[in-house]
Short mmCIF file of C-alpha atoms in Angstrom, two decimals:
data_model
loop_
_atom_site.label_atom_id
_atom_site.label_comp_id
_atom_site.label_asym_id
_atom_site.label_seq_id
_atom_site.Cartn_x
_atom_site.Cartn_y
_atom_site.Cartn_z
CA MET E 967 0.00 0.00 0.00
CA ILE E 968 1.38 3.37 -1.04
CA ARG E 969 0.72 6.23 1.33
CA GLN E 970 0.08 9.65 -0.19
CA ASP E 971 0.58 12.89 1.71
CA PHE E 972 -2.26 15.18 0.63
CA SER E 973 -1.20 17.89 3.08
CA ARG E 974 1.71 18.99 0.95
CA ILE E 975 1.27 21.83 -1.57
CA ASP E 976 2.82 21.57 -4.99
CA PRO E 977 5.57 24.24 -5.07
CA LYS E 978 4.63 25.05 -8.66
CA ARG E 979 1.14 26.02 -7.54
CA ARG E 980 2.18 27.90 -4.43
CA THR E 981 2.24 31.31 -6.10
CA THR E 982 -1.27 30.98 -7.51
CA LEU E 983 -2.71 29.92 -4.18
CA ASP E 984 -1.21 32.75 -2.14
CA HIS E 985 -3.98 35.31 -2.46
CA ARG E 986 -2.03 37.82 -0.36
CA LYS E 987 0.76 38.00 -2.90
CA LYS E 988 -1.70 38.06 -5.77
CA GLN E 989 -3.70 40.88 -4.18
CA PHE E 990 -0.75 43.26 -4.17
CA ALA E 991 0.79 42.19 -7.45
CA THR E 992 1.25 44.61 -10.33
CA PRO E 993 -2.04 44.89 -12.28
CA THR E 994 -2.12 42.88 -15.46
CA TYR E 995 -4.30 45.46 -17.23
CA GLN E 996 -3.28 49.06 -17.70
CA ASN E 997 -4.93 52.20 -19.01
CA LEU E 998 -5.27 52.24 -22.77
CA GLU E 999 -3.68 54.90 -24.93
CA TYR E 1000 -6.30 56.47 -27.19
CA LYS E 1001 -4.64 57.48 -30.44
CA HIS E 1002 -7.84 58.52 -32.21
CA ARG E 1003 -10.86 60.62 -31.32
CA LEU E 1004 -13.20 58.12 -32.97
CA ASN E 1005 -13.63 54.62 -31.60
CA PHE E 1006 -15.11 51.34 -32.85
CA TYR E 1007 -15.15 50.07 -29.24
CA ILE E 1008 -13.49 46.77 -30.10
CA THR E 1009 -11.27 46.42 -27.01
CA PRO E 1010 -13.11 46.28 -23.65
CA PRO E 1011 -11.78 48.63 -20.96
CA THR E 1012 -9.87 46.93 -18.16
CA ALA E 1013 -8.45 49.62 -15.86
CA ASP E 1014 -10.03 50.39 -12.49
CA ILE E 1015 -12.63 53.12 -12.06
CA THR E 1016 -14.79 54.01 -9.07
CA LEU E 1017 -18.47 53.07 -8.76
CA GLU E 1018 -19.27 56.79 -8.84
CA GLN E 1019 -17.50 57.13 -12.19
CA PHE E 1020 -19.17 53.95 -13.44
CA GLU E 1021 -22.64 55.37 -12.81
CA GLN E 1022 -22.06 59.03 -13.64
CA TRP E 1023 -20.27 58.36 -16.95
CA ALA E 1024 -23.10 56.07 -18.01
CA ILE E 1025 -25.75 58.64 -17.05
CA ASP E 1026 -23.97 61.38 -19.01
CA ARG E 1027 -23.81 59.22 -22.12
CA LEU E 1028 -27.43 58.22 -21.66
CA ARG E 1029 -28.44 61.89 -21.70
CA VAL E 1030 -26.68 62.34 -25.02
CA LEU E 1031 -28.20 59.21 -26.58
CA ALA E 1032 -31.69 60.07 -25.31
CA GLU E 1033 -31.50 63.53 -26.87
CA LEU E 1034 -30.26 62.08 -30.14
CA GLU E 1035 -33.26 59.77 -30.18
CA ALA E 1036 -35.52 62.75 -29.50
CA CYS E 1037 -34.04 64.51 -32.55
CA SER E 1038 -34.87 61.42 -34.61
CA PHE E 1039 -38.43 61.33 -33.27
CA ARG E 1040 -38.84 65.01 -34.17
CA ASN E 1041 -37.56 64.32 -37.69
CA LYS E 1042 -34.76 66.89 -37.46
CA SER E 1043 -32.38 67.10 -40.40
CA PRO E 1044 -28.70 66.06 -39.95
CA SER E 1045 -27.61 69.70 -39.82
CA GLU E 1046 -30.33 70.60 -37.29
CA THR E 1047 -29.40 67.59 -35.17
CA ALA E 1048 -25.69 68.50 -35.24
CA GLU E 1049 -26.44 72.07 -34.18
CA HIS E 1050 -28.81 70.94 -31.43
CA MET E 1051 -26.40 68.33 -30.05
CA LYS E 1052 -23.25 70.48 -30.07
CA PRO E 1053 -23.67 72.08 -26.59
CA LEU E 1054 -24.95 68.83 -25.06
CA LEU E 1055 -21.97 66.86 -26.32
CA GLN E 1056 -19.61 69.54 -25.05
CA LYS E 1057 -21.26 69.40 -21.63
CA TYR E 1058 -21.72 65.67 -21.10
CA LEU E 1059 -19.40 63.84 -23.51
CA PRO E 1060 -16.71 66.15 -24.94
CA LEU E 1061 -14.15 64.72 -27.36
CA SER E 1062 -11.37 67.04 -28.46
CA ALA E 1063 -9.52 66.52 -31.74
CA THR E 1064 -5.94 65.24 -31.59
CA SER E 1065 -4.74 68.43 -33.28
CA SER E 1066 -6.26 70.52 -30.47
CA GLY E 1067 -3.44 69.60 -28.08
CA SER E 1068 -5.89 69.53 -25.19
CA SER E 1069 -4.55 68.29 -21.85
CA ASN E 1070 -7.83 66.43 -21.27
CA LEU E 1071 -7.58 64.31 -24.42
CA GLN E 1072 -6.97 60.95 -22.77
CA ALA E 1073 -9.46 61.57 -19.93
CA GLU E 1074 -12.22 62.51 -22.40
CA ARG E 1075 -11.57 59.47 -24.56
CA GLN E 1076 -11.44 57.18 -21.55
CA LYS E 1077 -14.86 58.41 -20.40
CA ASP E 1078 -16.26 57.89 -23.88
CA HIS E 1079 -14.78 54.38 -24.06
CA TYR E 1080 -15.98 53.26 -20.64
CA SER E 1081 -19.44 54.83 -20.86
CA HIS E 1082 -20.11 53.00 -24.14
CA PHE E 1083 -19.25 49.62 -22.63
CA ILE E 1084 -21.24 50.29 -19.45
CA LEU E 1085 -24.35 51.05 -21.48
CA ARG E 1086 -23.62 48.06 -23.69
CA LEU E 1087 -24.01 45.94 -20.56
CA ALA E 1088 -27.20 47.76 -19.59
CA PHE E 1089 -28.86 47.41 -23.00
CA ALA E 1090 -27.81 43.92 -24.07
CA SER E 1091 -30.50 42.04 -22.15
CA THR E 1092 -33.32 42.12 -24.73
CA GLU E 1093 -33.57 42.31 -28.51
CA ASP E 1094 -35.52 45.59 -28.42
CA LEU E 1095 -32.95 47.26 -26.16
CA ARG E 1096 -30.04 45.99 -28.27
CA ARG E 1097 -31.64 47.26 -31.47
CA ARG E 1098 -32.38 50.63 -29.91
CA PHE E 1099 -28.89 51.01 -28.42
CA SER E 1100 -27.27 50.09 -31.74
CA ARG E 1101 -29.41 52.66 -33.57
CA VAL E 1102 -28.58 55.62 -31.30
CA GLU E 1103 -24.89 54.68 -30.95
CA THR E 1104 -24.68 54.59 -34.75
CA MET E 1105 -26.26 58.06 -34.87
CA LEU E 1106 -23.65 59.33 -32.40
CA PHE E 1107 -20.78 57.77 -34.35
CA ARG E 1108 -22.05 59.25 -37.62
CA LEU E 1109 -22.35 62.70 -36.03
CA ARG E 1110 -18.79 62.54 -34.72
CA PHE E 1111 -17.36 61.11 -37.94
CA GLN E 1112 -18.79 63.97 -39.98
CA ALA E 1113 -17.47 66.56 -37.53
CA ASP E 1114 -13.99 65.04 -37.17
CA ASP E 1115 -10.80 66.64 -38.42
CA LEU E 1116 -9.99 65.33 -41.93
CA ARG E 1117 -6.48 64.22 -40.97
CA ASP E 1118 -7.66 62.51 -37.77
CA ARG E 1119 -10.50 60.83 -39.62
CA GLY E 1120 -8.18 59.51 -42.33
CA ALA E 1121 -5.76 58.11 -39.76
CA PHE E 1122 -8.62 56.43 -37.89
CA VAL E 1123 -10.05 54.73 -41.00
CA GLU E 1124 -6.58 53.53 -41.97
CA SER E 1125 -6.09 52.03 -38.49
CA LEU E 1126 -9.22 49.89 -38.90
CA SER E 1127 -7.60 47.74 -41.63
CA LEU E 1128 -11.00 47.14 -43.23
CA ASP E 1129 -11.01 44.44 -45.90
CA TRP E 1130 -12.27 46.59 -48.75
CA GLU E 1131 -11.16 45.38 -52.16
CA THR E 1132 -9.95 48.21 -54.37
CA VAL E 1133 -11.47 48.18 -57.88
CA GLY E 1134 -8.73 48.30 -60.53
CA SER E 1135 -8.71 50.59 -63.55
CA GLU E 1136 -9.65 47.80 -65.98
CA GLU E 1137 -12.71 46.81 -63.97
CA ARG E 1138 -13.69 50.50 -63.55
CA ALA E 1139 -13.54 50.97 -67.32
CA MET E 1140 -15.55 47.75 -67.90
CA TYR E 1141 -18.44 48.93 -65.73
CA ALA E 1142 -18.05 52.69 -66.32
CA PRO E 1143 -21.66 53.26 -67.59
CA GLN E 1144 -23.17 51.39 -64.62
CA LEU E 1145 -20.92 53.14 -62.10
CA GLN E 1146 -21.79 56.56 -63.53
CA ALA E 1147 -25.52 55.71 -63.59
CA ALA E 1148 -25.41 54.67 -59.91
CA GLY E 1149 -23.69 57.97 -59.12
CA GLY E 1150 -26.30 60.04 -60.94
CA GLY E 1151 -23.94 60.78 -63.84
CA PHE E 1152 -20.90 61.43 -61.66
CA PRO E 1153 -18.04 61.36 -62.02
CA LYS E 1154 -17.92 62.31 -65.68
CA ASN E 1155 -14.43 60.82 -65.91
CA ILE E 1156 -14.50 57.44 -64.18
CA GLU E 1157 -10.74 57.61 -63.59
CA GLU E 1158 -11.22 60.57 -61.23
CA GLU E 1159 -12.99 58.45 -58.62
CA SER E 1160 -11.69 55.55 -56.56
CA TYR E 1161 -13.97 52.57 -55.95
CA PHE E 1162 -14.11 49.79 -53.36
CA LYS E 1163 -15.81 46.43 -53.72
CA VAL E 1164 -17.61 45.01 -50.68
CA ASP E 1165 -20.39 42.51 -49.94
CA TRP E 1166 -23.67 44.34 -50.59
CA GLU E 1167 -24.99 43.43 -47.13
CA ARG E 1168 -22.31 45.65 -45.58
CA VAL E 1169 -23.71 48.83 -47.13
CA PRO E 1170 -27.52 48.47 -46.82
CA GLU E 1171 -28.07 52.24 -46.71
CA LEU E 1172 -26.37 52.75 -50.08
CA VAL E 1173 -28.22 49.80 -51.62
CA GLU E 1174 -31.57 51.06 -50.31
CA ASN E 1175 -30.99 54.50 -51.83
CA ARG E 1176 -29.64 53.01 -55.12
CA ARG E 1177 -26.32 54.82 -54.84
CA VAL E 1178 -24.12 51.83 -55.75
CA PHE E 1179 -23.71 49.41 -58.64
CA LEU E 1180 -24.37 45.76 -57.70
CA LYS E 1181 -22.75 42.83 -59.48
CA GLY E 1182 -22.45 39.23 -58.32
CA GLY E 1183 -23.46 40.06 -54.76
CA MET E 1184 -20.82 42.80 -54.52
CA ALA E 1185 -21.41 46.54 -54.19
CA TYR E 1186 -19.10 48.94 -56.03
CA VAL E 1187 -18.82 51.86 -53.63
CA PRO E 1188 -17.29 55.21 -54.69
CA GLY E 1189 -14.71 56.73 -52.36
CA ARG E 1190 -16.98 59.72 -51.66
CA GLU E 1191 -19.36 57.32 -49.90
CA GLN E 1192 -16.74 56.39 -47.32
CA LEU E 1193 -18.99 57.63 -44.51
CA SER E 1194 -21.72 55.09 -45.30
CA MET E 1195 -19.18 52.28 -45.51
CA VAL E 1196 -17.55 53.09 -42.18
CA VAL E 1197 -20.91 53.61 -40.44
CA ALA E 1198 -22.24 50.30 -41.81
CA GLU E 1199 -19.11 48.54 -40.53
CA PHE E 1200 -19.53 50.20 -37.12
CA THR E 1201 -23.16 49.05 -36.87
CA SER E 1202 -22.40 45.51 -38.00
CA ARG E 1203 -19.62 45.06 -35.45
CA LEU E 1204 -21.66 46.61 -32.64
CA GLU E 1205 -24.65 44.34 -33.30
CA LYS E 1206 -22.42 41.25 -33.16
CA ALA E 1207 -20.75 42.51 -29.98
CA LEU E 1208 -24.13 43.10 -28.33
CA GLU E 1209 -25.13 39.51 -29.06
CA LEU E 1210 -21.96 38.27 -27.35
CA THR E 1211 -22.52 40.61 -24.43
CA SER E 1212 -26.06 39.30 -23.92
CA ARG E 1213 -24.66 35.78 -23.50
CA ALA E 1214 -22.21 36.96 -20.85
CA LEU E 1215 -24.81 38.86 -18.79
CA PRO E 1216 -25.75 35.91 -16.50
CA ARG E 1217 -22.25 36.09 -15.01
CA LEU E 1218 -23.08 39.53 -13.61
CA ASP E 1219 -26.16 38.39 -11.70
CA GLU E 1220 -24.17 37.73 -8.55
CA ASP E 1221 -22.58 41.21 -8.52
CA ASP E 1222 -24.84 43.18 -6.20
CA ARG E 1223 -22.93 46.41 -6.90
CA LEU E 1224 -23.29 46.63 -10.69
CA THR E 1225 -26.58 44.88 -11.41
CA PRO E 1226 -28.84 47.50 -9.71
CA ILE E 1227 -27.06 50.31 -11.58
CA LEU E 1228 -27.39 48.53 -14.94
CA ASN E 1229 -31.07 47.79 -14.33
CA HIS E 1230 -31.71 51.41 -13.42
CA LEU E 1231 -30.02 52.63 -16.60
CA SER E 1232 -31.98 50.30 -18.90
CA GLN E 1233 -35.31 51.11 -17.23
CA ASN E 1234 -34.88 54.87 -17.43
CA PHE E 1235 -33.97 55.39 -21.08
CA THR E 1236 -36.60 58.06 -21.81
CA THR E 1237 -36.06 61.10 -23.95
CA PRO E 1238 -36.38 64.36 -22.02
CA ASP E 1239 -38.96 65.64 -24.51
CA ALA E 1240 -41.02 62.47 -24.16
CA SER E 1241 -41.18 62.43 -20.37
CA TYR E 1242 -44.51 63.04 -18.67
CA SER E 1243 -45.29 66.24 -16.80
CA THR E 1244 -48.62 66.84 -15.05
CA SER E 1245 -48.37 70.61 -15.48
CA ALA E 1246 -47.47 70.30 -19.16
CA THR E 1247 -50.48 68.17 -20.07
CA ALA E 1248 -53.12 69.63 -17.73
CA LEU E 1249 -56.25 71.25 -19.20
CA PRO E 1250 -57.72 73.50 -16.48
CA GLY E 1251 -61.49 73.87 -16.73
CA ALA E 1252 -62.00 70.94 -19.13
CA ASP E 1253 -64.59 68.32 -18.23
CA ILE E 1254 -62.27 65.38 -17.54
CA SER E 1255 -64.72 62.98 -15.94
CA ALA E 1256 -65.86 59.38 -16.29
CA ARG E 1257 -69.09 60.41 -18.02
CA ASN E 1258 -67.16 62.43 -20.62
CA VAL E 1259 -64.46 59.93 -21.66
CA ASP E 1260 -66.47 58.81 -24.71
CA THR E 1261 -66.59 62.40 -25.97
CA LEU E 1262 -62.93 63.04 -25.17
CA SER E 1263 -61.88 59.88 -27.02
CA ALA E 1264 -62.28 61.74 -30.32
CA SER E 1265 -59.00 63.49 -29.41
CA PHE E 1266 -57.15 60.32 -28.38
CA PRO E 1267 -54.22 58.96 -30.41
CA LEU E 1268 -54.89 55.72 -32.28
CA CYS E 1269 -53.33 53.51 -29.58
CA MET E 1270 -55.77 54.84 -26.98
CA GLN E 1271 -58.72 54.92 -29.37
CA ASN E 1272 -58.06 51.24 -30.03
CA LEU E 1273 -58.07 50.50 -26.30
CA HIS E 1274 -61.25 52.52 -25.79
CA ARG E 1275 -63.06 50.84 -28.67
CA SER E 1276 -61.96 47.38 -27.46
CA LEU E 1277 -63.19 48.20 -23.96
CA ARG E 1278 -66.57 49.34 -25.22
CA ARG E 1279 -66.88 46.26 -27.44
CA ASP E 1280 -65.84 43.62 -24.88
CA ALA E 1281 -66.58 45.38 -21.58
CA HIS E 1282 -63.10 44.22 -20.58
CA LEU E 1283 -59.37 44.75 -21.18
CA LYS E 1284 -56.50 42.47 -20.20
CA HIS E 1285 -53.81 43.57 -17.74
CA TYR E 1286 -51.36 45.43 -20.00
CA GLY E 1287 -54.19 47.18 -21.81
CA ARG E 1288 -55.74 48.30 -18.52
CA LEU E 1289 -52.39 49.59 -17.28
CA GLN E 1290 -51.58 51.51 -20.47
CA TYR E 1291 -55.06 53.03 -20.66
CA THR E 1292 -55.35 53.80 -16.91
CA LEU E 1293 -52.08 55.73 -16.92
CA PHE E 1294 -53.15 57.63 -20.04
CA LEU E 1295 -56.45 58.62 -18.41
CA LYS E 1296 -54.57 59.65 -15.32
CA GLY E 1297 -52.33 61.79 -17.54
CA ILE E 1298 -55.22 63.67 -19.17
CA GLY E 1299 -56.47 64.67 -15.72
CA LEU E 1300 -58.93 61.97 -14.70
CA ASN E 1301 -58.65 61.71 -10.91
CA LEU E 1302 -58.59 58.42 -9.03
CA GLU E 1303 -62.23 58.52 -7.93
CA GLU E 1304 -63.47 59.24 -11.45
CA CYS E 1305 -61.13 56.59 -12.89
CA LEU E 1306 -62.60 53.96 -10.56
CA VAL E 1307 -66.11 55.03 -11.64
CA PHE E 1308 -65.05 54.77 -15.29
CA TRP E 1309 -63.61 51.26 -14.97
CA ARG E 1310 -66.49 49.98 -12.85
CA SER E 1311 -69.10 51.19 -15.34
CA SER E 1312 -67.03 49.89 -18.28
CA PHE E 1313 -66.76 46.38 -16.80
CA SER E 1314 -70.52 46.01 -16.99
CA LYS E 1315 -70.55 42.20 -17.22
CA ILE E 1316 -69.12 41.57 -13.75
CA THR E 1317 -70.42 42.15 -10.22
CA ASP E 1318 -69.22 44.79 -7.77
CA ASP E 1319 -67.64 42.08 -5.66
CA VAL E 1320 -65.54 40.74 -8.56
CA PHE E 1321 -64.47 44.26 -9.57
CA ASN E 1322 -63.43 45.16 -6.03
CA LYS E 1323 -61.49 41.93 -5.55
CA GLU E 1324 -59.74 41.69 -8.94
CA TYR E 1325 -59.43 45.17 -10.47
CA ARG E 1326 -59.86 48.00 -7.95
CA TYR E 1327 -56.41 47.57 -6.34
CA ASN E 1328 -54.58 47.79 -9.69
CA VAL E 1329 -56.19 51.14 -10.51
CA ARG E 1330 -55.32 52.52 -7.07
CA HIS E 1331 -51.76 51.20 -7.44
CA ALA E 1332 -51.31 52.97 -10.79
CA TYR E 1333 -52.27 56.24 -9.09
CA GLY E 1334 -49.94 55.64 -6.14
CA ASP E 1335 -52.79 55.31 -3.65
CA VAL E 1336 -51.35 51.96 -2.54
CA GLY E 1337 -48.01 50.26 -3.09
CA GLY E 1338 -45.58 52.02 -0.75
CA ASP E 1339 -42.12 53.39 -1.59
CA SER E 1340 -41.63 51.04 -4.53
CA ASN E 1341 -44.51 52.79 -6.29
CA ARG E 1342 -42.68 55.99 -7.15
CA ARG E 1343 -42.89 57.33 -3.59
CA GLY E 1344 -46.69 57.50 -3.58
CA ASN E 1345 -47.09 59.38 -6.88
CA GLY E 1346 -47.99 56.31 -8.89
CA TYR E 1347 -46.63 55.54 -12.34
CA SER E 1348 -46.21 57.96 -15.23
CA PRO E 1349 -48.21 57.55 -18.45
CA PHE E 1350 -46.33 55.65 -21.13
CA SER E 1351 -44.49 57.66 -23.79
CA CYS E 1352 -44.45 56.42 -27.39
CA GLN E 1353 -41.00 54.90 -26.97
CA LYS E 1354 -42.06 53.21 -23.73
CA ILE E 1355 -45.01 51.62 -25.53
CA LEU E 1356 -42.76 50.53 -28.40
CA THR E 1357 -40.28 48.82 -26.05
CA GLU E 1358 -42.86 47.08 -23.87
CA LYS E 1359 -44.27 43.57 -24.37
CA ARG E 1360 -46.05 43.13 -27.71
CA PRO E 1361 -49.78 42.28 -27.53
CA GLY E 1362 -50.81 38.63 -27.74
CA PRO E 1363 -54.18 37.03 -28.55
CA GLY E 1364 -57.06 38.96 -27.00
CA GLU E 1365 -54.83 41.89 -25.98
CA SER E 1366 -55.24 45.47 -27.23
CA HIS E 1367 -52.26 47.37 -25.82
CA GLY E 1368 -49.19 48.51 -27.76
CA CYS E 1369 -48.95 50.67 -30.88
CA PRO E 1370 -51.32 49.84 -33.77
CA TYR E 1371 -48.87 51.34 -36.27
CA ARG E 1372 -46.37 48.65 -35.24
CA ASP E 1373 -48.55 45.74 -34.11
CA PHE E 1374 -51.39 45.73 -36.68
CA SER E 1375 -51.12 44.28 -40.15
CA VAL E 1376 -51.44 46.83 -42.96
CA ASP E 1377 -55.01 45.72 -43.71
CA ASN E 1378 -56.13 45.84 -40.07
CA LEU E 1379 -54.40 49.19 -39.53
CA THR E 1380 -56.10 50.65 -42.61
CA ALA E 1381 -59.48 49.35 -41.43
CA LEU E 1382 -59.00 50.89 -37.96
CA LEU E 1383 -57.98 54.25 -39.42
CA GLN E 1384 -61.02 54.27 -41.68
CA GLN E 1385 -63.24 53.49 -38.69
CA VAL E 1386 -61.95 56.57 -36.87
CA GLY E 1387 -62.45 58.80 -39.92
CA VAL E 1388 -59.14 58.67 -41.82
CA THR E 1389 -60.19 57.85 -45.39
CA ASP E 1390 -57.81 59.91 -47.54
CA ARG E 1391 -55.95 57.53 -49.89
CA GLU E 1392 -52.71 59.53 -49.87
CA VAL E 1393 -52.66 59.60 -46.07
CA LEU E 1394 -53.29 55.85 -45.86
CA LYS E 1395 -50.56 55.23 -48.44
CA GLY E 1396 -48.15 57.40 -46.45
CA VAL E 1397 -48.99 55.54 -43.23
CA LYS E 1398 -48.31 52.22 -44.98
CA GLU E 1399 -44.89 53.48 -46.16
CA ASP E 1400 -44.06 54.79 -42.67
CA LYS E 1401 -44.99 51.43 -41.18
CA GLU E 1402 -42.83 49.54 -43.66
CA LYS E 1403 -39.87 51.76 -42.71
CA THR E 1404 -40.68 51.22 -38.98
CA LYS E 1405 -41.19 54.99 -38.56
CA PHE E 1406 -44.26 54.55 -36.41
CA HIS E 1407 -44.08 58.01 -34.81
CA LEU E 1408 -44.13 59.61 -38.25
CA ALA E 1409 -47.23 57.61 -39.19
CA CYS E 1410 -48.96 58.81 -36.01
CA ASN E 1411 -48.01 62.43 -36.70
CA ARG E 1412 -49.14 62.09 -40.32
CA VAL E 1413 -52.61 61.07 -39.10
CA PHE E 1414 -52.66 63.90 -36.56
CA ASP E 1415 -51.81 66.48 -39.24
CA TYR E 1416 -54.57 65.11 -41.50
CA VAL E 1417 -57.25 65.06 -38.79
CA HIS E 1418 -56.39 68.60 -37.65
CA LYS E 1419 -55.32 70.13 -40.98
CA GLN E 1420 -57.82 73.00 -40.87
CA GLU E 1421 -57.04 73.95 -37.27
CA ILE E 1422 -53.27 73.71 -37.86
CA LYS E 1423 -53.57 75.97 -40.91
CA LYS E 1424 -55.54 78.49 -38.85
CA VAL E 1425 -53.01 78.74 -35.99
CA LYS E 1426 -50.17 78.96 -38.51
CA ASP E 1427 -51.88 81.71 -40.49
CA ASP E 1428 -52.83 83.59 -37.33
CA GLY E 1429 -49.40 83.12 -35.81
CA THR E 1430 -51.08 82.20 -32.51
CA TRP E 1431 -49.02 79.00 -32.09
CA THR E 1432 -45.22 78.82 -32.17
CA SER E 1433 -43.32 76.18 -34.15
CA ALA E 1434 -42.43 74.49 -30.84
CA GLN E 1435 -46.15 73.95 -30.18
CA LEU E 1436 -46.42 72.06 -33.48
CA GLU E 1437 -43.29 69.89 -33.19
CA THR E 1438 -43.41 66.14 -33.75
CA LEU E 1439 -45.47 64.39 -31.07
CA VAL E 1440 -43.73 61.66 -29.06
CA HIS E 1441 -46.20 61.11 -26.20
CA PRO E 1442 -49.88 60.00 -26.29
CA ASN E 1443 -50.84 62.55 -23.62
CA ASP E 1444 -49.26 65.39 -25.60
CA TYR E 1445 -51.22 64.15 -28.62
CA PHE E 1446 -54.46 64.43 -26.66
CA LYS E 1447 -53.71 67.87 -25.25
CA ARG E 1448 -52.77 69.35 -28.63
CA SER E 1449 -55.77 67.73 -30.31
CA TYR E 1450 -58.15 68.99 -27.62
CA LEU E 1451 -56.79 72.54 -27.79
CA LEU E 1452 -56.95 72.64 -31.60
CA LYS E 1453 -60.53 71.35 -31.63
CA ASN E 1454 -61.54 73.96 -29.06
CA LEU E 1455 -59.84 76.99 -30.56
CA GLY E 1456 -61.40 80.23 -29.31
CA LYS E 1457 -63.43 78.42 -26.69
CA ASN E 1458 -63.04 78.79 -22.95
CA PRO E 1459 -63.61 75.39 -21.29
CA VAL E 1460 -64.73 77.07 -18.07
CA GLU E 1461 -67.37 79.18 -19.87
CA GLU E 1462 -68.57 76.06 -21.71
CA GLU E 1463 -69.14 74.26 -18.42
CA MET E 1464 -71.05 77.26 -17.07
CA GLU E 1465 -73.24 77.29 -20.16
CA LYS E 1466 -74.05 73.60 -19.64
CA VAL E 1467 -75.33 74.08 -16.10
CA LYS E 1468 -77.02 77.46 -16.59
CA PRO E 1469 -80.39 76.16 -18.01
CA ASP E 1470 -80.72 73.71 -15.11
CA VAL E 1471 -80.33 76.51 -12.60
CA GLU E 1472 -83.00 78.63 -14.30
CA MET E 1473 -85.46 75.70 -14.33
CA GLU E 1474 -85.01 75.22 -10.61
CA ASP E 1475 -85.85 78.86 -10.01
#
């Protein structure tokens, strides 16, 4: 029998087991040197930062991305977006050019690098969040690329070592007519332009706009379209990286320091212009009561009209529909007591006992009447913005919540629009095109402009409304308020209410 001594430690393993020596060893990872202002965010950051920096840097970047998304929702042009974002970028996420000689160069680029990866963790959990993060990060990269110093930009693109195949002079001459046609007749001399050959799937924007010649699955891209090529490469790499990040997320579940911060970031991605404000959407003097909701529904956006019509048809709505509609009604000024009256009368097929046991608490919870500190410190929940609705759970069988412009088929959407009075063929065609391009907010605003075209023309001609009051709508409650005000131009809601009760008073006398 051979006796083994298990108490002895292998000398070769001694260094790895001594945690005290390992704790004070020289760090394996060091701060990165940022040679370029632009970044493809390929290498994850590895140096130490504080928890305060971790959270604050992410919040600052989130402010920038949220405002960029708001510019997209408001359909601002690239030049308008650049002008609008300039002070915000300088305040929250400055990036000086290499030629500036700024002493803060490395610190600025480190913050940009880290904040991107922090938000990548926060937004990798679901497909909707990944798609949304990729879209706004691409917008930010495009904005910076266009504003970058020419020399810095050239050095950055060269450092990427992108596998673009250069088109030789013989091949350029062979396809000269096609290349010129794709460029709208330019260049007149094909030898004056350089061309790259890439897989067509890498430049979807150029293919969609018919700005490249396609042959054998390859796109012939002129050098002047370098921006589109680099941006497409950025997006492609980011989308793949987000997929990998999503697989690694379970490893973070046990970290009770980072997980709450990441959850908070992902749950609070709302554009400043789309956030709810009681004072901003209030209509003093208007009859916002349970008995008047049917009348008010004429000014509701399509998502809320669909919920209202479904409720009236079925005398019931499922959970997500009730939540979305309750918060909207709360936002237009319906108080808790009136909201309970509204829901009780609407659920006409059930008894008082069933309503009180199964539905009453949820309405009170939405208003903050019950629920404690977790329920927004007693104020209840805010009405859903358009982007909140678009990132929430899609409706299933028997459910009516969500955004009809996204969730309905073209035929069903057209039928619903016709039912609420939108019959113009050009408008319906435009809505269909907006839906196909996933520009749901533009479809909603197109319908609003059609329904209120006479009133909008009047306030524009009179100059009584500013351009800010007619900006793109990004919140259902703002839709209602603007619609209500336009439909009641020149009317005083308080005087109207007095006129309604005046005959009754005279009869009593």
